[in-house]
mmCIF file with all atom_site columns, C-alpha atoms in Angstrom:
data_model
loop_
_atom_site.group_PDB
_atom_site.id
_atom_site.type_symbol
_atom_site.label_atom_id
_atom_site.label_alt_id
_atom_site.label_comp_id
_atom_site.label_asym_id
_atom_site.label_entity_id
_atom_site.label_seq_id
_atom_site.pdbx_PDB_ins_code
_atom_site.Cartn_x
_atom_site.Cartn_y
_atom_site.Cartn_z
_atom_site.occupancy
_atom_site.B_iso_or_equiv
_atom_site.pdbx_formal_charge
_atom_site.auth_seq_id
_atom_site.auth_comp_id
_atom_site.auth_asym_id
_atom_site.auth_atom_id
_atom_site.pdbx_PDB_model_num
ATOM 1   C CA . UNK A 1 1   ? -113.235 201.384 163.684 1.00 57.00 ? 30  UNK A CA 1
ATOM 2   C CA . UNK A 1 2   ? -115.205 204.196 162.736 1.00 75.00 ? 31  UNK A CA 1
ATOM 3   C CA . UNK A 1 3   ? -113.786 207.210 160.389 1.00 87.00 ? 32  UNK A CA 1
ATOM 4   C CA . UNK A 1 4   ? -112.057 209.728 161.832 1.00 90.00 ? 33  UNK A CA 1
ATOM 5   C CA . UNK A 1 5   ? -110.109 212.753 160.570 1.00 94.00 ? 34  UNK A CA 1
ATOM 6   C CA . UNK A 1 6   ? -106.261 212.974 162.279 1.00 94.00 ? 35  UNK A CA 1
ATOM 7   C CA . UNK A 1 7   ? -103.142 214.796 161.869 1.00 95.00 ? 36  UNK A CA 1
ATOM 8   C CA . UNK A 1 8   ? -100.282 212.371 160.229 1.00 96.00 ? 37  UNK A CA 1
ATOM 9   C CA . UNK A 1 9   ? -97.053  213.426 159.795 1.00 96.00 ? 38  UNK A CA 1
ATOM 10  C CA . UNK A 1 10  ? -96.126  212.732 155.826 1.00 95.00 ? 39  UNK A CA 1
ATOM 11  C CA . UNK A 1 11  ? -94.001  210.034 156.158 1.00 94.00 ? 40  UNK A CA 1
ATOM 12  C CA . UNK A 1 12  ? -96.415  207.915 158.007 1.00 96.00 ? 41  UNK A CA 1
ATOM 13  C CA . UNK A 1 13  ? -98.562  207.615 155.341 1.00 96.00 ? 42  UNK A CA 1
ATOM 14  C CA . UNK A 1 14  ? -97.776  204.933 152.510 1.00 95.00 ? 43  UNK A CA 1
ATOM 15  C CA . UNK A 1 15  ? -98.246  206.826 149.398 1.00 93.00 ? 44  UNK A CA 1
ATOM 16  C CA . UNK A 1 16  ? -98.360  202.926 147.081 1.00 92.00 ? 45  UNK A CA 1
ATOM 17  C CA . UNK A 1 17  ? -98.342  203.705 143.490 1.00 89.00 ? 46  UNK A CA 1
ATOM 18  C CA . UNK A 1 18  ? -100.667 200.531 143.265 1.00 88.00 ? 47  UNK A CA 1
ATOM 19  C CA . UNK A 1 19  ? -103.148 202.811 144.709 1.00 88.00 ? 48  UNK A CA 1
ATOM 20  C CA . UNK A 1 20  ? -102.880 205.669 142.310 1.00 85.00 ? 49  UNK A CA 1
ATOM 21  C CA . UNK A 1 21  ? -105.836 205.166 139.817 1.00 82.00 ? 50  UNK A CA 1
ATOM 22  C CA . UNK A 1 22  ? -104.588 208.059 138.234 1.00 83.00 ? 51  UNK A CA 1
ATOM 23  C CA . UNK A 1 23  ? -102.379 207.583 134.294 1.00 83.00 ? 52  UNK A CA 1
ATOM 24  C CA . UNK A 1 24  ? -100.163 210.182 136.231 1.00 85.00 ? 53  UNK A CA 1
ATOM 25  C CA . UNK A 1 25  ? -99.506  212.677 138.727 1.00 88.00 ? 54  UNK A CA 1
ATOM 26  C CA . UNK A 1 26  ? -99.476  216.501 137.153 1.00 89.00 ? 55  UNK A CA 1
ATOM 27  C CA . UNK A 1 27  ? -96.696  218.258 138.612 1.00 93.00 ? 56  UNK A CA 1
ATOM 28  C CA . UNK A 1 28  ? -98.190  221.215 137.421 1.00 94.00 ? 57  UNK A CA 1
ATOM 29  C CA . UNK A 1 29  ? -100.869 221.350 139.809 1.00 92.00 ? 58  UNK A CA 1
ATOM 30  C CA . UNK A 1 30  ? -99.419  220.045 142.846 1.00 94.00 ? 59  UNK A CA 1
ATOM 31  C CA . UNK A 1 31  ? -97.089  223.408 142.036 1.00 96.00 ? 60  UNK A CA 1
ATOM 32  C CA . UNK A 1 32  ? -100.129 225.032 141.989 1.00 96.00 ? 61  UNK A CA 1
ATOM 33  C CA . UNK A 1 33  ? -101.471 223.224 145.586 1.00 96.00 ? 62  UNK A CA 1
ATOM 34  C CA . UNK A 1 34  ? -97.923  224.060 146.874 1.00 96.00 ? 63  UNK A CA 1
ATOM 35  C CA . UNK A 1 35  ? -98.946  227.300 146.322 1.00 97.00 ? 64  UNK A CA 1
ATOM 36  C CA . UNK A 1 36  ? -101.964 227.773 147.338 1.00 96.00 ? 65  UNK A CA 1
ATOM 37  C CA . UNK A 1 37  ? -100.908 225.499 151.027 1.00 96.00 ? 66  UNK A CA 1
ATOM 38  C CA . UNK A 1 38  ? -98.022  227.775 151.768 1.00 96.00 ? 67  UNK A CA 1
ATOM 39  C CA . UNK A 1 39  ? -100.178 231.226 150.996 1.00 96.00 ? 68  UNK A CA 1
ATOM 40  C CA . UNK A 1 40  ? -103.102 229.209 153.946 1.00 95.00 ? 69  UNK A CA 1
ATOM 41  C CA . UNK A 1 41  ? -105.547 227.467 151.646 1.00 95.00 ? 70  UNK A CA 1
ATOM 42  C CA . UNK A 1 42  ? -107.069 224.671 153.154 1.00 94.00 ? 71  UNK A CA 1
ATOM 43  C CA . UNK A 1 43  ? -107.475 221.196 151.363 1.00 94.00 ? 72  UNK A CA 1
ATOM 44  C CA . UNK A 1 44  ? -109.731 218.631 152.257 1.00 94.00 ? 73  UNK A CA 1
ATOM 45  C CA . UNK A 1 45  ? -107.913 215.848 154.157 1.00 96.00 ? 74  UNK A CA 1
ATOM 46  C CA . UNK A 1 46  ? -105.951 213.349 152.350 1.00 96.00 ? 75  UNK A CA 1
ATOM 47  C CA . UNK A 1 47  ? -107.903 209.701 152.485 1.00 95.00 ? 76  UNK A CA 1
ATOM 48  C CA . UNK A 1 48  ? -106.071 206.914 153.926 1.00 96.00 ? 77  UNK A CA 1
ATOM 49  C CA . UNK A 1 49  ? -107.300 203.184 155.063 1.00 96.00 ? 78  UNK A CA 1
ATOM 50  C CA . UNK A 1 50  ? -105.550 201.864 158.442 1.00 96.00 ? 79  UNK A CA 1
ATOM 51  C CA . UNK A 1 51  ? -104.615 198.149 158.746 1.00 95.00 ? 80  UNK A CA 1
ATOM 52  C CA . UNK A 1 52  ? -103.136 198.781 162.045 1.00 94.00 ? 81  UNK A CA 1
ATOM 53  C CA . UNK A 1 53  ? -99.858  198.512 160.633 1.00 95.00 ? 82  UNK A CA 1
ATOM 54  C CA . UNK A 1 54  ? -99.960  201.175 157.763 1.00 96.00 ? 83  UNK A CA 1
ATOM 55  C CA . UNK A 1 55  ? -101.943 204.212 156.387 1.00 97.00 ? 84  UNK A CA 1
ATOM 56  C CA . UNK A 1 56  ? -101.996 203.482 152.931 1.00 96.00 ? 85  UNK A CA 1
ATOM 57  C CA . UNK A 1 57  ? -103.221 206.618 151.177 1.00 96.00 ? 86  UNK A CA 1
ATOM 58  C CA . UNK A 1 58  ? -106.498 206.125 148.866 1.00 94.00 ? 87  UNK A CA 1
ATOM 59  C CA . UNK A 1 59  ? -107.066 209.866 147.496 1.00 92.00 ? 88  UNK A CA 1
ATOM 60  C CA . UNK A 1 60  ? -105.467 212.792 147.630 1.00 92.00 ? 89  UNK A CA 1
ATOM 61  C CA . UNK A 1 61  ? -101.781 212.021 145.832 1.00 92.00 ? 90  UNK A CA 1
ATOM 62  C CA . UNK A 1 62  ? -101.601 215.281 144.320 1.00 92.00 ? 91  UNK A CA 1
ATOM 63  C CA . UNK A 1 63  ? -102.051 216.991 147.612 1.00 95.00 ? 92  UNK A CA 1
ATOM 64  C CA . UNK A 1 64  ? -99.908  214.339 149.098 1.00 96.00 ? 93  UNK A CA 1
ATOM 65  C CA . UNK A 1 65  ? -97.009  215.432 146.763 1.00 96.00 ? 94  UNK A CA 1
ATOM 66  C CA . UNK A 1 66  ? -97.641  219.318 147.433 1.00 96.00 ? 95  UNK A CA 1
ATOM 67  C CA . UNK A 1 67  ? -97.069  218.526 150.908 1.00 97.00 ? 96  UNK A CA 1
ATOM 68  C CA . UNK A 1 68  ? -94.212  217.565 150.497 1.00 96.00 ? 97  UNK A CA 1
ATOM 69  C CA . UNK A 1 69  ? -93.271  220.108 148.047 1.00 96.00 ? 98  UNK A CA 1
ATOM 70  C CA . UNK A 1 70  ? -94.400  222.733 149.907 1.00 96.00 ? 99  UNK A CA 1
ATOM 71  C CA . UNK A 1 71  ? -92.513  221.208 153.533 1.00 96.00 ? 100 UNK A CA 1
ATOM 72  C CA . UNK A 1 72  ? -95.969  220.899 155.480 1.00 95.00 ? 101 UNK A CA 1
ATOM 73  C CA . UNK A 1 73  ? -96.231  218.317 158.184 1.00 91.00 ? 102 UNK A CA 1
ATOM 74  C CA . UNK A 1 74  ? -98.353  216.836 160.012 1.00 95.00 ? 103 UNK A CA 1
ATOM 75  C CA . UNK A 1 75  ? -101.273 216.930 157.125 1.00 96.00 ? 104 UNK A CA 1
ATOM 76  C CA . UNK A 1 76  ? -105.248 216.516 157.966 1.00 96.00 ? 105 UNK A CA 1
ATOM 77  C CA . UNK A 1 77  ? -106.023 212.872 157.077 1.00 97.00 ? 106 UNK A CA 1
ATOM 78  C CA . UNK A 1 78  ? -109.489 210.995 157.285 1.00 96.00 ? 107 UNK A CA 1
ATOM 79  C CA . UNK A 1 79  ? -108.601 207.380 158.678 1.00 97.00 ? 108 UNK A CA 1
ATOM 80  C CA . UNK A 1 80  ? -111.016 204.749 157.549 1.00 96.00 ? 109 UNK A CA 1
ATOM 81  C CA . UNK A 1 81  ? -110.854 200.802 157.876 1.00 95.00 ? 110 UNK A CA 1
ATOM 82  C CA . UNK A 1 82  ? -108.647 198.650 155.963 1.00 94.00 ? 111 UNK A CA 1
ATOM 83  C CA . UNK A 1 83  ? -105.665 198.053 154.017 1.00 94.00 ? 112 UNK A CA 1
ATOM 84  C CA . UNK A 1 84  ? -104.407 198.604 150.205 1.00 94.00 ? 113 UNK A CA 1
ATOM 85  C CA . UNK A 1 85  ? -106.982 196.684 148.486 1.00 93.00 ? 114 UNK A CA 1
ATOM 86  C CA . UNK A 1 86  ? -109.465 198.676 150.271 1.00 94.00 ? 115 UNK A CA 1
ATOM 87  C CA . UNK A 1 87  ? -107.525 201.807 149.607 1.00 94.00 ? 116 UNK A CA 1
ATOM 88  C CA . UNK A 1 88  ? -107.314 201.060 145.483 1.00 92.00 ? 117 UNK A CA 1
ATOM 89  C CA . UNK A 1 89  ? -110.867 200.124 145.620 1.00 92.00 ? 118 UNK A CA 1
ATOM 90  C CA . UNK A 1 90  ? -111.464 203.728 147.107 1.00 91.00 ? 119 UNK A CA 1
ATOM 91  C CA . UNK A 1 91  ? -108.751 205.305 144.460 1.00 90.00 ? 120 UNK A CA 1
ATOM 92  C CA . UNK A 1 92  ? -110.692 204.273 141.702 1.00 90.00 ? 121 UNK A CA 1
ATOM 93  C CA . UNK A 1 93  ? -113.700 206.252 141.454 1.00 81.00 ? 122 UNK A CA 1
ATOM 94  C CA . UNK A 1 94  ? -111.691 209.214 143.004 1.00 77.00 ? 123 UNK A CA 1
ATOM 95  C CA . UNK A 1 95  ? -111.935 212.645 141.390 1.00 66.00 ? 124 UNK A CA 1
ATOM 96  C CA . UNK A 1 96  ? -115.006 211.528 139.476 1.00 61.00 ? 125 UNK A CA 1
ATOM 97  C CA . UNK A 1 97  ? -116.560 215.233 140.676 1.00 64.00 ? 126 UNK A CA 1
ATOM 98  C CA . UNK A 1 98  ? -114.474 217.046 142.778 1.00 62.00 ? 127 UNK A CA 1
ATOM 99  C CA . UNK A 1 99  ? -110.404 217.915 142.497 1.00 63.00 ? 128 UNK A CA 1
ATOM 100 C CA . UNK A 1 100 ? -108.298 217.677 139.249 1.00 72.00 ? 129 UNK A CA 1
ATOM 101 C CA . UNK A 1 101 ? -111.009 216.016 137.216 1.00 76.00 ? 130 UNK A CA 1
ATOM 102 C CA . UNK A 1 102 ? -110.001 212.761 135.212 1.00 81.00 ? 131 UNK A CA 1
ATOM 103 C CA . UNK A 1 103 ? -108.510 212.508 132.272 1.00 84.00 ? 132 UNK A CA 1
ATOM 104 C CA . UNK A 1 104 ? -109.448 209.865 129.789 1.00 86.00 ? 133 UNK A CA 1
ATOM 105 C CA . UNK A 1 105 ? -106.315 207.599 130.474 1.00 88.00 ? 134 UNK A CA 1
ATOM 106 C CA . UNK A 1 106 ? -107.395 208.219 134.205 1.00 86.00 ? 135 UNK A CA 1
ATOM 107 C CA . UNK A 1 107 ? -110.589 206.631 133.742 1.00 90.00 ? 136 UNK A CA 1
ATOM 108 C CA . UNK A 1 108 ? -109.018 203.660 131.390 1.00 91.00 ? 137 UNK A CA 1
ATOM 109 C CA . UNK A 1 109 ? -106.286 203.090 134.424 1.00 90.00 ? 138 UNK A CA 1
ATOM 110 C CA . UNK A 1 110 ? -108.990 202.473 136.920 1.00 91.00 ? 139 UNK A CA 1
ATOM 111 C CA . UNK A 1 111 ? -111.229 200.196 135.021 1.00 93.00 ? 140 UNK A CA 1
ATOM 112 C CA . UNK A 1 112 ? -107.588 198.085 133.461 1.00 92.00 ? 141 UNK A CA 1
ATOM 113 C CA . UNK A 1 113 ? -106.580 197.890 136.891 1.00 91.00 ? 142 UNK A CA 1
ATOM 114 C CA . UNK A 1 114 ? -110.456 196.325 137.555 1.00 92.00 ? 143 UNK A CA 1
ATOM 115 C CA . UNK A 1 115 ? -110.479 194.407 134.708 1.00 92.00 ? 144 UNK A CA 1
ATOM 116 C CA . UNK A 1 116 ? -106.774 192.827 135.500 1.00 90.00 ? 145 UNK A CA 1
ATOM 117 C CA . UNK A 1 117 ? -107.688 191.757 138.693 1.00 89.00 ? 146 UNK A CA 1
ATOM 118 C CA . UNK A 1 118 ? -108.465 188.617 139.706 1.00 89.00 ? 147 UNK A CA 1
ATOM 119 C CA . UNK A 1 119 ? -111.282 189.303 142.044 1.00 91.00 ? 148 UNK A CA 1
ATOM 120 C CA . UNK A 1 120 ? -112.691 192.204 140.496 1.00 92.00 ? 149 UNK A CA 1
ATOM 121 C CA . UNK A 1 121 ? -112.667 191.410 137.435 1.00 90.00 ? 150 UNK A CA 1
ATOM 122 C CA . UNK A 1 122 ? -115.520 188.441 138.336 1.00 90.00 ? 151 UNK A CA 1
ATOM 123 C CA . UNK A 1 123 ? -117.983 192.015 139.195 1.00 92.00 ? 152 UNK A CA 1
ATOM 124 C CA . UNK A 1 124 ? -120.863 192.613 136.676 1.00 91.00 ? 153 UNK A CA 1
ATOM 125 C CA . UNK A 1 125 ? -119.442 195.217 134.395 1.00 91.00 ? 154 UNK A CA 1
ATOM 126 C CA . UNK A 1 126 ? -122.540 197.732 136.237 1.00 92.00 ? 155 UNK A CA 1
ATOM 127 C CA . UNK A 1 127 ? -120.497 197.157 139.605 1.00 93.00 ? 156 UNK A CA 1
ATOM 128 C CA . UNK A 1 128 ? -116.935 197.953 137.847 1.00 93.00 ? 157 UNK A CA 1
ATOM 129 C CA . UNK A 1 129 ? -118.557 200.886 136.396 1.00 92.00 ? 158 UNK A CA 1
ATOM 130 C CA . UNK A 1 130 ? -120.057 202.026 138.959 1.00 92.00 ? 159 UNK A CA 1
ATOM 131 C CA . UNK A 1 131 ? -116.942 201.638 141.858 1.00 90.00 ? 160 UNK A CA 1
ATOM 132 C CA . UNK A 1 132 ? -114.605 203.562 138.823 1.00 91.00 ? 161 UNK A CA 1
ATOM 133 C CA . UNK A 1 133 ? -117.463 206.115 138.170 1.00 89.00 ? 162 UNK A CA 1
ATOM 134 C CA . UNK A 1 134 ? -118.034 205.515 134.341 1.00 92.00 ? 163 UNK A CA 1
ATOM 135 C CA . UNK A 1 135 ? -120.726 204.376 132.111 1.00 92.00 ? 164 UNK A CA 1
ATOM 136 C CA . UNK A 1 136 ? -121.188 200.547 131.528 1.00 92.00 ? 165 UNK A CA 1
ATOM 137 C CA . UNK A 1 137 ? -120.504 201.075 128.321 1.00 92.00 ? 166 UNK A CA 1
ATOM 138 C CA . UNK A 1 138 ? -117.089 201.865 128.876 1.00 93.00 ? 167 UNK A CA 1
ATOM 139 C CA . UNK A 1 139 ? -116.207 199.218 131.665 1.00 92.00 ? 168 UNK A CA 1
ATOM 140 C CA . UNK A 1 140 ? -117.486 196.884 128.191 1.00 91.00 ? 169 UNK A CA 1
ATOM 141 C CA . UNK A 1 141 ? -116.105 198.674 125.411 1.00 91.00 ? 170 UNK A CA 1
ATOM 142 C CA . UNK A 1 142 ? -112.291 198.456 126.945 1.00 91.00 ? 171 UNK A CA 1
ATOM 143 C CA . UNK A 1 143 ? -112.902 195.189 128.262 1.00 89.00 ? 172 UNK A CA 1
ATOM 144 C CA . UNK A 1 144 ? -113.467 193.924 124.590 1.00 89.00 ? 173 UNK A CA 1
ATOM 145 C CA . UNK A 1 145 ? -110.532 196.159 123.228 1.00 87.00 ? 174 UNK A CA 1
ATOM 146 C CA . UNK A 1 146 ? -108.295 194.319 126.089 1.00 83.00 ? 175 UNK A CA 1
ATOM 147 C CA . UNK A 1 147 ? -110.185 190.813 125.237 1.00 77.00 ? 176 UNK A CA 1
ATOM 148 C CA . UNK A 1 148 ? -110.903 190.324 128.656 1.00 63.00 ? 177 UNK A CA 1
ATOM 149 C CA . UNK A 1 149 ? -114.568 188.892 127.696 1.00 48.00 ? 178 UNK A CA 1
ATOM 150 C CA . UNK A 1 150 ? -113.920 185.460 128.771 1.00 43.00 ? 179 UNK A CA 1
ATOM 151 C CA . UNK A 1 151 ? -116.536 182.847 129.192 1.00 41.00 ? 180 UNK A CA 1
ATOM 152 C CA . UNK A 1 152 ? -117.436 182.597 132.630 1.00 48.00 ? 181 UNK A CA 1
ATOM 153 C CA . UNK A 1 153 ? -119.362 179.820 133.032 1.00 49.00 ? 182 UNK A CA 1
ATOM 154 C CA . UNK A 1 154 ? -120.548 181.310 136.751 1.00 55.00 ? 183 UNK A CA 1
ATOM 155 C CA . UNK A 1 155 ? -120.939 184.602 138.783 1.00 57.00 ? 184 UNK A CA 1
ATOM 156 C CA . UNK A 1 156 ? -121.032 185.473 141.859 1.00 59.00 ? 185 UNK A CA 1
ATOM 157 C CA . UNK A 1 157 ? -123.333 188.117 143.548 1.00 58.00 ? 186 UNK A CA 1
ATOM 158 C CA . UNK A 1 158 ? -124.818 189.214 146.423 1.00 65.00 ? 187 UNK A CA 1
ATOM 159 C CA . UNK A 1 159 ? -128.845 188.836 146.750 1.00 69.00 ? 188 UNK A CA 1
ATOM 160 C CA . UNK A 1 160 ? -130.924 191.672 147.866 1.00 69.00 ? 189 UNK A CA 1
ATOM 161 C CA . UNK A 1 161 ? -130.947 189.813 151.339 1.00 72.00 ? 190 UNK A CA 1
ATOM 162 C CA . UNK A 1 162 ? -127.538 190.301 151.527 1.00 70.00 ? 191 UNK A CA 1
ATOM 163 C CA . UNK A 1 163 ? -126.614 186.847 150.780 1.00 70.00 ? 192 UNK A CA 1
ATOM 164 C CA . UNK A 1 164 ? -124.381 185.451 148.231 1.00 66.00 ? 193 UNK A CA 1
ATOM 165 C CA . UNK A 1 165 ? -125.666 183.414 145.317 1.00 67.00 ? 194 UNK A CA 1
ATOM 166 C CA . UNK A 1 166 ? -123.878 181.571 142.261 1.00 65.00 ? 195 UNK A CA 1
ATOM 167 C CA . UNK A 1 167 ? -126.293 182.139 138.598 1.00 66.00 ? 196 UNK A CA 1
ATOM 168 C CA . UNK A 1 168 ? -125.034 179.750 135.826 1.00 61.00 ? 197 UNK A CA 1
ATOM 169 C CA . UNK A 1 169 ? -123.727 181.636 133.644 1.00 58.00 ? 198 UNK A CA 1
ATOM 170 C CA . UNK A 1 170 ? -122.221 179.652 130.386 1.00 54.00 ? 199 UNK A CA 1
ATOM 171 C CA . UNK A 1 171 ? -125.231 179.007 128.155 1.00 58.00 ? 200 UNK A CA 1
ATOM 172 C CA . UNK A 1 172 ? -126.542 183.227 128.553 1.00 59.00 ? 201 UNK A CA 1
ATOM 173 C CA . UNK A 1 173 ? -126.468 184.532 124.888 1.00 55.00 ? 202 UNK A CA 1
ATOM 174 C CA . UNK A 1 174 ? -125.475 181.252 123.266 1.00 61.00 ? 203 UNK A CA 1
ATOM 175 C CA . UNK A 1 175 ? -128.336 179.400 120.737 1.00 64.00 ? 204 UNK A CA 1
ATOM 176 C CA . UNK A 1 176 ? -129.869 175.562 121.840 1.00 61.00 ? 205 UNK A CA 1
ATOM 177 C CA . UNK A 1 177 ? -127.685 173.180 119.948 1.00 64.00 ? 206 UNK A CA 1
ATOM 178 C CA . UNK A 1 178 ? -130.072 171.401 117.214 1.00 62.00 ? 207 UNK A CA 1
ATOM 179 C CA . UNK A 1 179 ? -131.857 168.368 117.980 1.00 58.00 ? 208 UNK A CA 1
ATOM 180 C CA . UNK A 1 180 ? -130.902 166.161 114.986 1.00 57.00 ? 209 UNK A CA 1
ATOM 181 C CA . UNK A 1 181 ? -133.802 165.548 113.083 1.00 58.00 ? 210 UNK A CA 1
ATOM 182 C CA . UNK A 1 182 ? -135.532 162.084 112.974 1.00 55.00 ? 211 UNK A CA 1
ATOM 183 C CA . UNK A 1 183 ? -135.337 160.630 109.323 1.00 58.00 ? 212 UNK A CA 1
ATOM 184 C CA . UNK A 1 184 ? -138.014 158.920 108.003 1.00 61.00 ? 213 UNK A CA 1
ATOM 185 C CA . UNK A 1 185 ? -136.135 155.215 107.770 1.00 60.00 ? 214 UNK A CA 1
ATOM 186 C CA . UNK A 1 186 ? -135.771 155.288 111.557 1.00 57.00 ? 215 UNK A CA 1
ATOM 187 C CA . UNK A 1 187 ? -137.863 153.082 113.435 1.00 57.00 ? 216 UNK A CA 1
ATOM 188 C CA . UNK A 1 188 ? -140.076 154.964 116.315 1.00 57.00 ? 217 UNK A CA 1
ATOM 189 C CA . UNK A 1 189 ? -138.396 154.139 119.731 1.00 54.00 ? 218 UNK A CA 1
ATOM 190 C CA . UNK A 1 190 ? -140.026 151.347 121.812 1.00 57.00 ? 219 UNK A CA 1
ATOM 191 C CA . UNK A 1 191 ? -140.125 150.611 125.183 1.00 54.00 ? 220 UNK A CA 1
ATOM 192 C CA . UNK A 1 192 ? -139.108 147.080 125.684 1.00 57.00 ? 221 UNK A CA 1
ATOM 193 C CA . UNK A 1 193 ? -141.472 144.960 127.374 1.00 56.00 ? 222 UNK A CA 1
ATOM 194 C CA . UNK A 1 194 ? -140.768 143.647 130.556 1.00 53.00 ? 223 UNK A CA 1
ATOM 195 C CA . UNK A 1 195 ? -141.039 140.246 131.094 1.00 51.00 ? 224 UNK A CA 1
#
């Protein structure tokens, strides 16, 4: 399925809060989008992923919500493949340079939710900060305040050649152990002859 921009009436979209990267919605502004809708400003479409079972709604919850405050229906939506997981993937990098920009807490909510997941939270911290649209430094910095640095003893990636590779992970940063030092009343070892 290729992306395509429909109309949708509201309630066939699924507006899941686990897809709302966002600390919280600000009724202020969708007041404000309410607004501006009902007086014939046009949004972009909402963003929803199609399972073929439900439109689960990836961006746009603000403009979801002054939708509905507002009474409009059917609502411009760009359908894309796939279901919730693909639609909170897409949720958290959202507003990284366009709508209501982020809070802080915004930005902490999409890397937690990351960082708490079971898949996900196996990415290099360069892939979570780059699918929540931070710095590295952050994605590390929280994930040390949470003390989600766990020893991982493998990771999975994908090569350049598109294939996926396991690196051994467990011994990265850590010092040799000592070789205990041979003492001076030790006999050299000896191969024994055979006879």
């Amino acid at each position: 399925m290729t992306e395509s921009i429909i109309t949708l009436p509201l309630d066939a979209i699924q507006a899941d809060t686990r897809a709302q990267s966002r600390a919280e919605i600000d009724m202020v502004v969708v007041g404000e989008y309410a607004d501006d809708m009902k007086a014939g400003a046009v949004f972009p479409p909402l963003v929803v992923f199609f399972d073929q079972a439900t439109y689960w709604l990836a961006e746009g919850f603000h403009r979801y919500h002054a939708y509905q405050q507002a009474e409009i229906t059917p609502v411009p939506v760009l359908v894309k493949a796939g279901g919730l997981r693909e639609a909170i993937l897409q949720s958290l990098g959202s507003n990284a340079d366009h709508g209501k920009r982020r809070t802080n807490a915004d930005k902490r909510r999409a890397v937690e939710m990351m960082l708490k997941d079971t898949e996900w939270s196996d990415w290099t911290q360069e892939k979570i900060a780059k699918c929540c649209a931070v710095s590295r430094e952050f994605v590390s910095r929280l994930s040390k305040e949470l003390n989600l640095t766990c020893d991982r003893s493998q990771v999975t990636y994908t090569t350049k050649h598109g294939t996926t590779a396991t690196m051994q992970t467990g011994n990265i940063g850590k010092k040799a152990e000592p070789v205990a030092p041979m003492l001076e009343d030790d006999p050299p070892f000896e191969a024994e002859d055979a006879a």
